[in-house]
Amino acid sequence: MAESGVTDGLCNTDDIERSKTEGKELTKEEKQRLRKEKKQQKKNKEKNDEKTSHEGEKKKNKKKKEEQPAGSASQPPAQPSPKAVPAPAPPPPAAAAVPVPASEAPAPADKPAKSKADLKAERASKGKKGDVGQPAPTGKLKAPPSELQPVVKRLPEHVQVDNPEVVKKLAKKLERQQIPLRSDYGYKVSLFSHLHQYSRKAPLTQQLGIPSTVIHPAIVRLGLQYSQGIVAGSNARSVALLHAFQQVIRDYTTPPNEELSRDLVNKLKPYISFLNQCRPLSASMGNAIKYIKKEISNIPSQCKEEEAKIKLLNCIERYINEKIVLAAKAIAKYSIEKISDGDVILVYGCSSLVNHILCEAFEKKRKFRVIVVDSRPRLEGREALRRLVQKGISCTYVLISAVSYILPEVSKVFLGAHALLANGYVMSRVGTSQIALVAKAFNVPVLVCCETYKFCERVQTDSFVSNELDDPDDLIVTRKGKTQLEHWQKVPSLGLLNLVYDVTPPDFVDLVITDLGMIPCTSVPVVLRVKNVDQ
Amino acid sequence: MELQAVLMAAGGGSRMPDLTYNTPKPMLPVGNKPLMWHPLNLLERVGFEEVIVITTKEVQKMMSTDPKMKDVKMKLDVVCIQEDGDMGTADALRHIQQKIKTDVLVVSCDLITDVALHEVVDLFRAHNATLAMLMSKAHDFTETVPGQKGKKKTGEQRDFVGVDQSGKRLLFMANEADLEDGLSIRKSIMRKHPRMHIKTGLVDAHLYCLKKAVVDFLADNKSISSIRGELLPYLVRKQFSKTTNCPKSKDDADDQTQKTADGSTNSTELLICSRDEPLLQLAQERSCWNDHRGDMSEAYHGGKLRCYVHIMDQGLCYRVNTLAAYIEANRLASKLLEEPAVHPSAVISERCQMGPDSIIGAQCQVADKTSIKRSTIGNSTTVKEKVKVTNSIIMHGVTIEEGCNIHGCVICSNAVIGRGADLKYCLVGNGQQIEAEAERTNEVIVGTDQLMEI
């Protein structure tokens, strides 16, 4: 390498001498070029050394096989070495970039601060299962960006509905999977025109054949239940999804010349597209699907079909038991420490976990009363109210417009979460951030209860980029026989917006109670990292 | 497989004896297609690939020869039953119990409808229902029925159907004949569903989605013979009976003792109440959805047996089991069918006036100066000159001589109408011959042997 440097330097000095003879202006540029090239050589030298040292550490990987011959080949030739080393660098990050967006579907949309190289380094490190850690990213950091392929930033399809190419791609994909495309309904408010908006009166089953052969009947039933709202709530949806997958696995037979581990995953893909069309998948469902796919692909090929099926069914049972049922018990145990006698607890909407906690606390003879805050159009608080009153807890019911009126009475706020994002933001039912804000203004502690399987690697700072639009007709109400908004579509300047989720910043949340313990909101990335290492 | 279709085509057509004397009801032409072709077409359009057809040997023979039935691309598994034996629809279902492997969709052969079938099946799927059925608002038949003297509806019994506030859950079903003193509703129903809409003007389309457990239940309970008459009211009543609302605390031991105590009926009852698996229970518990509000009970009031109904208010839905319905169905058949109104093989002369609502069958011969309006003409029919046919149904192989004037009539197969005959609102039976220059109004002209049947 030193020789190459010398030879390069010699060439450059020749050029510089030439330029010196030609004119003074060129010398500056030449000097800059010289400086740049020297820096580059230094970086390449360092990178090469690190590469050769890490090749032994890295696990067997196809990409690494490419690197090894390239890396070893880079040693002898002097001149082509700076070019040979960047050459294997682009294919591995490019190859790493491809599976990473596939596995990490909701890629961060708003991360302008990080440089391209940083992002690539992150993806490369994540793609290689975090084994390489620090040195490889720094090695790649120093690689000149001009020689690397451009980073492919892929936004998920469901936040790009106003982009006709993306919509076309989705239509093609669904056609290939033989799933009907659900068309959007009604005028969308311009700020949210990048999201899907479906009507409940036009179910996806309209376009399916009646004895559904393409999609398993259990999945069709599940999709219907999702789109009609019969199964609603993060935990319920995940449990129902896993139950449907159990039925699919039970009815599955491996076709000849196929392996269960690969074929079953391919069978599940159209089902997941179908469910996505019925109602966008939640973060918990996404994690459950990832787990199932991993379990299926980990089935050894010599395993018999019956054994494999039983194993998978047991995996699902265990997942539900651990992540949902036992987690709820653990969270209840931690939360009960935080509930003292004489407390006035405020809850919002209907969170199955918060209801469970309050019922448990009541059974453990804690004396408290609950204020249930509700909001239109779902009015889920009525269901929470029913469950709490059935147990015997004394409750008060208000609408969200009265929250600043009753907050002086409240001693604690318990909120449920749909997902916890990697930057500590809490994604929950729309209105939650409002409650948290008002509670903060009144200095009332806000506790969020969330199981770890709902932790998501996504990052969001606002509620606009990624959200869900529900049926706008839900907002129409008939009072005294009159329906004022009946013909809202005919008024050109009127749009009905029915948002489902919003994000609460971590400054408003005082504590997150998970099955791993009570952590501050900002420790979510730590939990994610620990989880990834475990898996 | 999700659903298996079963077509009940063994009915005798007891309410229109004049028409069904020679032709069994499933093969009566409606819009020049056999009656049973219409529900089969509906099933085929929706996506079914196989249908189990329960019928008689006679119909099976006719089916194999009829060219229109060959248009049906689905695989028809024909099961023959005795036509003289009093087999009810439930008995027929019990007969084919071995073939039923999954949930069933039972359709009657006399149903002509353009309903979006997914509405009924979605109720069945989404709520995990035991029964989902289709009903339609009854339309009054406006056409004059031949042979009818005086006001109609002397013997028609009304059906009382009670639905909940959403209009989907079936709470109550009874026929006027069964209610002697008055309509009584159990307190348990009123407590759970304080608001109930009771409707009387509904036509049961005889299209039912039943769970497989119901078919197994029928196999054990041989006393039930008719789906509409006995099974349906039983299921609707069972929704609110105490044994089906098995609370979660009741374990299998209790059920076992009940079984032995009450005999076989209890075990079969428990078969129907769909035992939801524990994961489904968990999902329902965690879900923040309830189908009703105002009381302290969970979704569906914890009931496992649920019956749903989809009531059509727009669109066609006819059950062709009376003469009036038959005429009406023929009138609207042209709207349902996608084929051209005039069959390509029919020979129609140019000086014939044909209205747009008319359907002409294959190999017809229509001569000059004829006028055919709002009528259906069957296959191989000959219509001679100067004939006026309005509002009539003419079946296959009929010969109409010159100068006839036929208005509002139903003329069955192979009849011959003599020249110059003037028929108004008549029903001419099979193979009858009307003499020339006859003038008949509002008569049923059938052969003497037919009269003996009663």
mmCIF file of N, CA and C in Angstrom, chain A residues 245-304:
data_model
loop_
_atom_site.group_PDB
_atom_site.id
_atom_site.type_symbol
_atom_site.label_atom_id
_atom_site.label_comp_id
_atom_site.label_asym_id
_atom_site.label_seq_id
_atom_site.Cartn_x
_atom_site.Cartn_y
_atom_site.Cartn_z
ATOM 1 N N PHE A 245 -53.935 -18.031 12.309
ATOM 2 C CA PHE A 245 -52.739 -18.696 11.778
ATOM 3 C C PHE A 245 -52.666 -20.131 12.262
ATOM 4 N N GLN A 246 -53.126 -20.358 13.496
ATOM 5 C CA GLN A 246 -53.143 -21.738 13.980
ATOM 6 C C GLN A 246 -54.025 -22.594 13.089
ATOM 7 N N GLN A 247 -55.184 -22.048 12.712
ATOM 8 C CA GLN A 247 -56.083 -22.823 11.859
ATOM 9 C C GLN A 247 -55.470 -23.057 10.489
ATOM 10 N N VAL A 248 -54.791 -22.030 9.985
ATOM 11 C CA VAL A 248 -54.145 -22.174 8.680
ATOM 12 C C VAL A 248 -53.101 -23.274 8.742
ATOM 13 N N ILE A 249 -52.332 -23.271 9.831
ATOM 14 C CA ILE A 249 -51.265 -24.273 9.939
ATOM 15 C C ILE A 249 -51.870 -25.657 10.072
ATOM 16 N N ARG A 250 -52.982 -25.740 10.793
ATOM 17 C CA ARG A 250 -53.613 -27.055 10.964
ATOM 18 C C ARG A 250 -54.069 -27.610 9.629
ATOM 19 N N ASP A 251 -54.597 -26.717 8.768
ATOM 20 C CA ASP A 251 -55.136 -27.199 7.491
ATOM 21 C C ASP A 251 -54.091 -27.266 6.399
ATOM 22 N N TYR A 252 -52.860 -26.965 6.735
ATOM 23 C CA TYR A 252 -51.837 -26.882 5.692
ATOM 24 C C TYR A 252 -51.257 -28.246 5.402
ATOM 25 N N THR A 253 -51.027 -28.515 4.108
ATOM 26 C CA THR A 253 -50.277 -29.721 3.739
ATOM 27 C C THR A 253 -49.170 -29.285 2.793
ATOM 28 N N THR A 254 -48.004 -29.824 3.018
ATOM 29 C CA THR A 254 -46.881 -29.431 2.169
ATOM 30 C C THR A 254 -47.060 -30.012 0.779
ATOM 31 N N PRO A 255 -47.001 -29.182 -0.246
ATOM 32 C CA PRO A 255 -47.065 -29.760 -1.585
ATOM 33 C C PRO A 255 -45.781 -30.547 -1.864
ATOM 34 N N PRO A 256 -45.852 -31.480 -2.816
ATOM 35 C CA PRO A 256 -44.649 -32.273 -3.090
ATOM 36 C C PRO A 256 -43.517 -31.403 -3.618
ATOM 37 N N ASN A 257 -42.326 -31.818 -3.347
ATOM 38 C CA ASN A 257 -41.109 -31.098 -3.769
ATOM 39 C C ASN A 257 -40.996 -29.723 -3.135
ATOM 40 N N GLU A 258 -41.678 -29.497 -2.036
ATOM 41 C CA GLU A 258 -41.544 -28.207 -1.366
ATOM 42 C C GLU A 258 -41.174 -28.453 0.077
ATOM 43 N N GLU A 259 -40.541 -27.451 0.653
ATOM 44 C CA GLU A 259 -40.194 -27.558 2.066
ATOM 45 C C GLU A 259 -41.175 -26.742 2.863
ATOM 46 N N LEU A 260 -41.581 -27.286 4.006
ATOM 47 C CA LEU A 260 -42.563 -26.578 4.828
ATOM 48 C C LEU A 260 -42.040 -25.220 5.239
ATOM 49 N N SER A 261 -40.768 -25.154 5.587
ATOM 50 C CA SER A 261 -40.250 -23.904 6.125
ATOM 51 C C SER A 261 -40.327 -22.781 5.111
ATOM 52 N N ARG A 262 -40.211 -23.101 3.834
ATOM 53 C CA ARG A 262 -40.254 -22.020 2.855
ATOM 54 C C ARG A 262 -41.658 -21.835 2.292
ATOM 55 N N ASP A 263 -42.338 -22.955 2.074
ATOM 56 C CA ASP A 263 -43.632 -22.844 1.404
ATOM 57 C C ASP A 263 -44.672 -22.196 2.301
ATOM 58 N N LEU A 264 -44.632 -22.529 3.601
ATOM 59 C CA LEU A 264 -45.660 -21.986 4.495
ATOM 60 C C LEU A 264 -45.531 -20.476 4.602
ATOM 61 N N VAL A 265 -44.289 -19.996 4.629
ATOM 62 C CA VAL A 265 -44.107 -18.539 4.691
ATOM 63 C C VAL A 265 -44.682 -17.895 3.434
ATOM 64 N N ASN A 266 -44.468 -18.530 2.277
ATOM 65 C CA ASN A 266 -45.034 -17.973 1.049
ATOM 66 C C ASN A 266 -46.546 -18.035 1.043
ATOM 67 N N LYS A 267 -47.081 -19.049 1.694
ATOM 68 C CA LYS A 267 -48.544 -19.145 1.764
ATOM 69 C C LYS A 267 -49.104 -18.027 2.626
ATOM 70 N N LEU A 268 -48.352 -17.646 3.654
ATOM 71 C CA LEU A 268 -48.886 -16.641 4.564
ATOM 72 C C LEU A 268 -48.861 -15.243 3.964
ATOM 73 N N LYS A 269 -47.995 -15.027 2.973
ATOM 74 C CA LYS A 269 -47.866 -13.660 2.451
ATOM 75 C C LYS A 269 -49.167 -13.112 1.870
ATOM 76 N N PRO A 270 -49.868 -13.845 0.973
ATOM 77 C CA PRO A 270 -51.134 -13.270 0.476
ATOM 78 C C PRO A 270 -52.156 -13.047 1.576
ATOM 79 N N TYR A 271 -52.149 -13.912 2.604
ATOM 80 C CA TYR A 271 -53.100 -13.711 3.703
ATOM 81 C C TYR A 271 -52.818 -12.405 4.410
ATOM 82 N N ILE A 272 -51.532 -12.130 4.593
ATOM 83 C CA ILE A 272 -51.183 -10.892 5.279
ATOM 84 C C ILE A 272 -51.556 -9.691 4.421
ATOM 85 N N SER A 273 -51.370 -9.802 3.102
ATOM 86 C CA SER A 273 -51.813 -8.704 2.232
ATOM 87 C C SER A 273 -53.306 -8.501 2.348
ATOM 88 N N PHE A 274 -54.045 -9.609 2.384
ATOM 89 C CA PHE A 274 -55.489 -9.502 2.490
ATOM 90 C C PHE A 274 -55.884 -8.807 3.769
ATOM 91 N N LEU A 275 -55.282 -9.210 4.883
ATOM 92 C CA LEU A 275 -55.632 -8.593 6.156
ATOM 93 C C LEU A 275 -55.250 -7.122 6.160
ATOM 94 N N ASN A 276 -54.147 -6.817 5.481
ATOM 95 C CA ASN A 276 -53.729 -5.424 5.393
ATOM 96 C C ASN A 276 -54.751 -4.600 4.630
ATOM 97 N N GLN A 277 -55.318 -5.196 3.591
ATOM 98 C CA GLN A 277 -56.345 -4.488 2.846
ATOM 99 C C GLN A 277 -57.593 -4.294 3.678
ATOM 100 N N CYS A 278 -57.928 -5.265 4.495
ATOM 101 C CA CYS A 278 -59.128 -5.116 5.310
ATOM 102 C C CYS A 278 -58.944 -4.023 6.348
ATOM 103 N N ARG A 279 -57.828 -4.053 7.012
ATOM 104 C CA ARG A 279 -57.509 -2.990 7.972
ATOM 105 C C ARG A 279 -55.999 -2.989 8.118
ATOM 106 N N PRO A 280 -55.371 -1.784 8.059
ATOM 107 C CA PRO A 280 -53.904 -1.757 8.161
ATOM 108 C C PRO A 280 -53.422 -2.461 9.407
ATOM 109 N N LEU A 281 -52.342 -3.208 9.264
ATOM 110 C CA LEU A 281 -51.836 -4.000 10.382
ATOM 111 C C LEU A 281 -51.327 -3.107 11.493
ATOM 112 N N SER A 282 -51.494 -3.578 12.713
ATOM 113 C CA SER A 282 -50.976 -2.828 13.855
ATOM 114 C C SER A 282 -49.543 -3.261 14.127
ATOM 115 N N ALA A 283 -48.865 -2.489 14.999
ATOM 116 C CA ALA A 283 -47.459 -2.803 15.278
ATOM 117 C C ALA A 283 -47.346 -4.150 15.972
ATOM 118 N N SER A 284 -48.295 -4.441 16.879
ATOM 119 C CA SER A 284 -48.235 -5.718 17.591
ATOM 120 C C SER A 284 -48.435 -6.875 16.627
ATOM 121 N N MET A 285 -49.332 -6.699 15.679
ATOM 122 C CA MET A 285 -49.552 -7.750 14.692
ATOM 123 C C MET A 285 -48.296 -7.938 13.852
ATOM 124 N N GLY A 286 -47.652 -6.821 13.521
ATOM 125 C CA GLY A 286 -46.428 -6.922 12.732
ATOM 126 C C GLY A 286 -45.369 -7.737 13.466
ATOM 127 N N ASN A 287 -45.228 -7.466 14.776
ATOM 128 C CA ASN A 287 -44.235 -8.223 15.545
ATOM 129 C C ASN A 287 -44.612 -9.690 15.634
ATOM 130 N N ALA A 288 -45.896 -9.962 15.796
ATOM 131 C CA ALA A 288 -46.335 -11.360 15.873
ATOM 132 C C ALA A 288 -46.034 -12.084 14.561
ATOM 133 N N ILE A 289 -46.278 -11.385 13.450
ATOM 134 C CA ILE A 289 -46.025 -12.014 12.148
ATOM 135 C C ILE A 289 -44.542 -12.287 11.972
ATOM 136 N N LYS A 290 -43.729 -11.323 12.417
ATOM 137 C CA LYS A 290 -42.276 -11.528 12.299
ATOM 138 C C LYS A 290 -41.856 -12.757 13.078
ATOM 139 N N TYR A 291 -42.437 -12.891 14.273
ATOM 140 C CA TYR A 291 -42.071 -14.028 15.110
ATOM 141 C C TYR A 291 -42.460 -15.331 14.437
ATOM 142 N N ILE A 292 -43.683 -15.377 13.905
ATOM 143 C CA ILE A 292 -44.159 -16.609 13.271
ATOM 144 C C ILE A 292 -43.294 -16.960 12.083
ATOM 145 N N LYS A 293 -42.967 -15.950 11.284
ATOM 146 C CA LYS A 293 -42.174 -16.229 10.085
ATOM 147 C C LYS A 293 -40.806 -16.760 10.488
ATOM 148 N N LYS A 294 -40.280 -16.178 11.549
ATOM 149 C CA LYS A 294 -38.960 -16.653 11.995
ATOM 150 C C LYS A 294 -39.063 -18.089 12.464
ATOM 151 N N GLU A 295 -40.107 -18.386 13.230
ATOM 152 C CA GLU A 295 -40.259 -19.748 13.734
ATOM 153 C C GLU A 295 -40.417 -20.739 12.593
ATOM 154 N N ILE A 296 -41.184 -20.337 11.584
ATOM 155 C CA ILE A 296 -41.403 -21.253 10.467
ATOM 156 C C ILE A 296 -40.105 -21.491 9.716
ATOM 157 N N SER A 297 -39.346 -20.413 9.473
ATOM 158 C CA SER A 297 -38.121 -20.622 8.708
ATOM 159 C C SER A 297 -37.073 -21.361 9.510
ATOM 160 N N ASN A 298 -37.246 -21.407 10.842
ATOM 161 C CA ASN A 298 -36.264 -22.126 11.651
ATOM 162 C C ASN A 298 -36.569 -23.596 11.790
ATOM 163 N N ILE A 299 -37.627 -24.046 11.129
ATOM 164 C CA ILE A 299 -37.962 -25.476 11.224
ATOM 165 C C ILE A 299 -36.916 -26.238 10.426
ATOM 166 N N PRO A 300 -36.250 -27.216 11.033
ATOM 167 C CA PRO A 300 -35.241 -27.966 10.269
ATOM 168 C C PRO A 300 -35.904 -28.779 9.164
ATOM 169 N N SER A 301 -35.172 -28.933 8.056
ATOM 170 C CA SER A 301 -35.805 -29.531 6.885
ATOM 171 C C SER A 301 -36.086 -31.015 7.073
ATOM 172 N N GLN A 302 -35.402 -31.655 8.027
ATOM 173 C CA GLN A 302 -35.665 -33.088 8.155
ATOM 174 C C GLN A 302 -36.848 -33.366 9.073
ATOM 175 N N CYS A 303 -37.434 -32.272 9.610
ATOM 176 C CA CYS A 303 -38.551 -32.467 10.526
ATOM 177 C C CYS A 303 -39.782 -32.911 9.746
ATOM 178 N N LYS A 304 -40.511 -33.887 10.292
ATOM 179 C CA LYS A 304 -41.713 -34.358 9.590
ATOM 180 C C LYS A 304 -42.811 -33.328 9.703
#
